[in-house]
Tab-separated table of C-alpha atoms in Angstrom:
chain	number	residue	atom	x	y	z
V	133	MET	CA	0.000	0.000	0.000
V	134	GLY	CA	1.324	3.401	-0.971
V	135	LEU	CA	1.145	6.765	0.721
V	136	LEU	CA	-2.054	7.770	-1.056
V	137	ASP	CA	-3.823	4.902	0.719
V	138	TYR	CA	-3.123	6.646	4.031
V	139	PHE	CA	-4.238	10.179	3.158
V	140	ASP	CA	-7.853	11.153	2.553
V	141	ARG	CA	-6.923	13.371	-0.376
V	142	LEU	CA	-3.991	14.440	-2.504
V	143	ALA	CA	-4.569	18.058	-3.574
V	144	ILE	CA	-2.410	19.607	-6.279
V	145	VAL	CA	-1.653	23.310	-6.720
V	146	HIS	CA	-1.636	23.776	-10.474
V	147	LEU	CA	-2.263	26.421	-13.126
V	148	PRO	CA	-4.187	24.878	-16.067
V	149	SER	CA	-2.065	26.872	-18.508
V	150	ARG	CA	1.053	24.983	-17.374
V	151	GLU	CA	0.433	21.823	-19.364
V	152	ASP	CA	4.156	21.056	-19.203
V	153	ARG	CA	4.012	20.855	-15.423
V	154	PHE	CA	0.875	18.721	-15.526
V	155	ARG	CA	2.609	16.224	-17.809
V	156	ALA	CA	5.776	16.228	-15.696
V	157	LEU	CA	3.872	15.712	-12.455
V	158	SER	CA	1.756	12.985	-14.049
V	159	ARG	CA	4.992	11.153	-14.835
V	160	GLU	CA	6.369	11.731	-11.354
V	161	LEU	CA	3.209	10.397	-9.730
V	162	SER	CA	3.038	7.431	-12.080
V	163	ARG	CA	6.603	6.574	-11.108
V	164	ILE	CA	5.493	6.215	-7.463
V	165	GLY	CA	2.331	4.293	-8.345
V	166	ILE	CA	-0.227	7.119	-8.314
V	167	ASP	CA	-2.593	7.833	-11.201
V	168	ILE	CA	-3.241	11.565	-11.426
V	169	ASN	CA	-6.846	10.680	-12.346
V	170	ASP	CA	-7.361	8.677	-9.141
V	171	PRO	CA	-10.579	9.718	-7.310
V	172	LYS	CA	-8.482	10.693	-4.291
V	173	VAL	CA	-6.484	13.195	-6.373
V	174	SER	CA	-7.919	16.703	-6.588
V	175	ILE	CA	-6.721	19.566	-8.796
V	176	PRO	CA	-8.812	22.561	-7.711
V	177	ASP	CA	-9.376	25.528	-9.988
V	178	PRO	CA	-6.758	28.067	-8.898
V	179	PRO	CA	-7.759	31.496	-7.610
V	180	MET	CA	-6.777	34.178	-10.103
V	181	PRO	CA	-6.562	37.425	-8.111
V	182	GLU	CA	-6.638	40.672	-10.070
V	183	THR	CA	-4.192	42.381	-7.702
V	184	SER	CA	-1.287	41.329	-5.495
V	185	ASN	CA	-3.136	42.550	-2.366
V	186	GLY	CA	0.176	43.657	-0.877
V	187	PHE	CA	1.957	40.355	-1.520
V	188	VAL	CA	5.192	40.314	-3.526
V	189	SER	CA	3.259	39.545	-6.713
V	190	ARG	CA	-0.101	38.320	-7.959
V	191	GLY	CA	1.464	34.895	-8.441
V	192	VAL	CA	2.578	34.679	-4.810
V	193	TYR	CA	-0.851	35.819	-3.665
V	194	GLY	CA	-2.565	33.330	-5.969
V	195	SER	CA	-0.383	30.504	-4.664
V	196	PHE	CA	-1.178	31.517	-1.089
V	197	LEU	CA	-4.906	31.468	-1.864
V	198	SER	CA	-4.584	28.052	-3.519
V	199	HIS	CA	-3.014	26.499	-0.424
V	200	LEU	CA	-5.584	28.170	1.815
V	201	ASP	CA	-8.469	26.965	-0.343
V	202	ILE	CA	-7.155	23.386	-0.242
V	203	LEU	CA	-7.082	23.464	3.569
V	204	GLU	CA	-10.511	25.065	3.888
V	205	THR	CA	-12.041	22.574	1.470
V	206	ALA	CA	-10.439	19.619	3.267
V	207	TYR	CA	-11.790	20.831	6.600
V	208	ARG	CA	-15.246	21.539	5.188
V	209	ASP	CA	-15.322	18.077	3.614
V	210	GLY	CA	-14.575	16.462	6.971
V	211	LEU	CA	-11.199	15.002	5.963
V	212	ASP	CA	-8.781	13.823	8.629
V	213	SER	CA	-5.744	14.556	6.476
V	214	VAL	CA	-4.763	16.160	3.209
V	215	TRP	CA	-1.514	15.741	1.270
V	216	VAL	CA	-0.598	18.859	-0.726
V	217	LEU	CA	1.648	18.916	-3.780
V	218	GLU	CA	2.735	21.795	-5.959
V	219	ASP	CA	2.935	20.853	-9.605
V	220	ASP	CA	6.736	21.135	-9.717
V	221	ALA	CA	7.266	18.426	-7.086
V	222	ILE	CA	9.921	15.845	-7.923
V	223	PHE	CA	10.314	12.601	-5.978
V	224	SER	CA	13.673	11.078	-5.124
V	225	ARG	CA	14.427	7.549	-6.285
V	226	SER	CA	14.207	6.300	-2.715
V	227	PHE	CA	10.734	7.753	-2.145
V	228	ASN	CA	8.928	4.909	-3.863
V	229	ARG	CA	10.667	2.371	-1.625
V	230	GLN	CA	9.911	4.453	1.472
V	231	GLN	CA	6.163	4.977	0.915
V	232	VAL	CA	5.015	2.026	3.008
V	233	ARG	CA	7.344	3.004	5.848
V	234	ILE	CA	6.134	6.623	5.730
V	235	ALA	CA	2.495	5.527	5.878
V	236	GLN	CA	3.244	3.155	8.764
V	237	TYR	CA	5.005	5.945	10.673
V	238	LEU	CA	1.997	8.237	10.247
V	239	ARG	CA	-0.406	5.528	11.385
V	240	THR	CA	1.543	4.832	14.561
V	241	ASN	CA	2.744	8.334	15.548
V	242	LYS	CA	0.809	11.489	16.311
V	243	TRP	CA	1.533	14.290	13.875
V	244	ASP	CA	0.003	17.672	12.963
V	245	GLN	CA	1.993	18.858	9.988
V	246	LEU	CA	4.313	16.785	7.827
V	247	PHE	CA	6.934	18.037	5.364
V	248	ILE	CA	8.210	15.331	3.038
V	249	GLY	CA	9.953	17.870	0.812
V	250	HIS	CA	11.855	20.759	2.381
V	251	SER	CA	15.107	22.710	2.271
V	252	GLY	CA	16.302	21.778	5.767
V	253	TRP	CA	18.012	18.520	4.874
V	254	LYS	CA	21.572	19.827	5.381
V	255	GLN	CA	20.989	20.831	9.007
V	256	LEU	CA	19.188	17.685	10.135
V	257	PRO	CA	20.687	14.443	11.417
V	258	ALA	CA	19.544	11.278	9.704
V	259	SER	CA	16.759	9.530	11.583
V	260	PRO	CA	16.342	5.756	11.894
V	261	THR	CA	12.580	6.207	11.382
V	262	GLY	CA	13.072	8.601	8.455
V	263	PHE	CA	11.354	11.429	10.364
V	264	LEU	CA	12.221	14.033	12.970
V	265	ARG	CA	10.142	16.489	14.946
V	266	PHE	CA	11.441	19.879	13.827
V	267	SER	CA	10.041	23.415	14.066
V	268	GLY	CA	13.011	25.439	12.863
V	269	PRO	CA	13.186	27.474	9.666
V	270	PHE	CA	13.196	25.871	6.241
V	271	LEU	CA	11.824	26.704	2.828
V	272	TRP	CA	9.485	24.994	0.381
V	273	ALA	CA	5.872	23.922	0.645
V	274	HIS	CA	5.745	21.725	-2.432
V	275	CYS	CA	5.116	18.414	-0.636
V	276	TYR	CA	3.498	18.463	2.785
V	277	ALA	CA	0.451	17.228	4.690
V	278	VAL	CA	-1.863	18.648	7.346
V	279	HIS	CA	-3.907	16.803	9.960
V	280	ARG	CA	-7.449	17.881	10.751
V	281	ARG	CA	-6.499	18.656	14.374
V	282	ILE	CA	-4.742	21.854	13.349
V	283	MET	CA	-6.740	22.852	10.270
V	284	PRO	CA	-8.985	25.438	12.016
V	285	ARG	CA	-6.033	27.104	13.753
V	286	LEU	CA	-3.903	27.091	10.609
V	287	ILE	CA	-6.728	28.435	8.443
V	288	GLU	CA	-7.371	31.224	10.951
V	289	TYR	CA	-3.676	32.150	10.978
V	290	LEU	CA	-3.488	32.252	7.173
V	291	ARG	CA	-6.637	34.377	7.018
V	292	LYS	CA	-5.152	36.862	9.484
V	293	ASN	CA	-1.911	36.845	7.510
V	294	MET	CA	-3.770	38.285	4.520
V	295	GLU	CA	-5.080	41.155	6.651
V	296	ARG	CA	-1.733	42.197	8.110
V	297	GLU	CA	0.805	44.356	6.360
V	298	SER	CA	4.034	42.821	5.124
V	299	GLY	CA	6.655	42.865	7.874
V	300	HIS	CA	4.131	42.584	10.727
V	301	PRO	CA	5.763	40.866	13.763
V	302	ASP	CA	3.071	38.181	13.726
V	303	GLY	CA	3.519	37.644	9.993
V	304	GLY	CA	1.793	39.317	7.111
V	305	LYS	CA	1.443	38.824	3.339
V	306	MET	CA	4.233	36.262	2.985
V	307	TYR	CA	5.036	33.268	0.842
V	308	ILE	CA	3.129	30.225	2.061
V	309	ASP	CA	6.250	28.416	3.328
V	310	ALA	CA	7.203	31.488	5.390
V	311	CYS	CA	3.685	31.508	6.858
V	312	TYR	CA	4.103	27.900	7.896
V	313	PHE	CA	7.377	28.748	9.649
V	314	PHE	CA	5.736	31.560	11.639
V	315	PHE	CA	2.784	29.308	12.427
V	316	ARG	CA	5.160	26.679	13.840
V	317	ARG	CA	7.007	29.326	15.851
V	318	PHE	CA	3.815	30.687	17.379
V	319	ASN	CA	2.517	27.177	18.134
V	320	PRO	CA	5.465	25.347	19.724
V	321	GLU	CA	3.263	22.465	20.860
V	322	LEU	CA	2.536	21.688	17.222
V	323	ILE	CA	3.895	18.294	16.158
V	324	SER	CA	5.702	19.305	12.992
V	325	VAL	CA	7.475	16.351	11.424
V	326	VAL	CA	10.006	16.490	8.605
V	327	SER	CA	11.560	13.740	6.543
V	328	SER	CA	15.205	13.021	7.280
V	329	PRO	CA	16.769	12.313	4.919
V	330	CYS	CA	14.637	14.566	2.753
């Protein structure tokens, strides 16, 4: 059984105009045994904001809204977990072999937020389980998962983030991965788990 068997949904952040990325991600998913047309796979219509709303660009704002919409929809649909992929995700060769172990870890350990892909791999020791609890800074939000336990709190934080000005001490109008870092910092009890090795 693969990782998709564990999660309630795999939601993909994707712009329909990027057919090249759709094809590339289809190949990546197929390589790890996932059909992009599987009923558990969702590719929501992306928000297309007319302005940047104070974010760095319209694209950054649109990406932020896409991630937020995925979380809100998952919570509204009563899901216990959602796996989120951006359409430029690339899986390592070892990922396919590790899927069963990852799913088993998630079934037997409490977790709130999981980052399978991240930029923190150089600063982390290797873990015998393949995962570490880690709340420090790292980039990327192209392959992560969220448990229902924290969805309301995370959604509320992201909503407030859109209302604050950039540079606000509590976070405001940032890239989605930066928002997740601030959210972890302000919620130290959060069980944030990262893959190690990445």
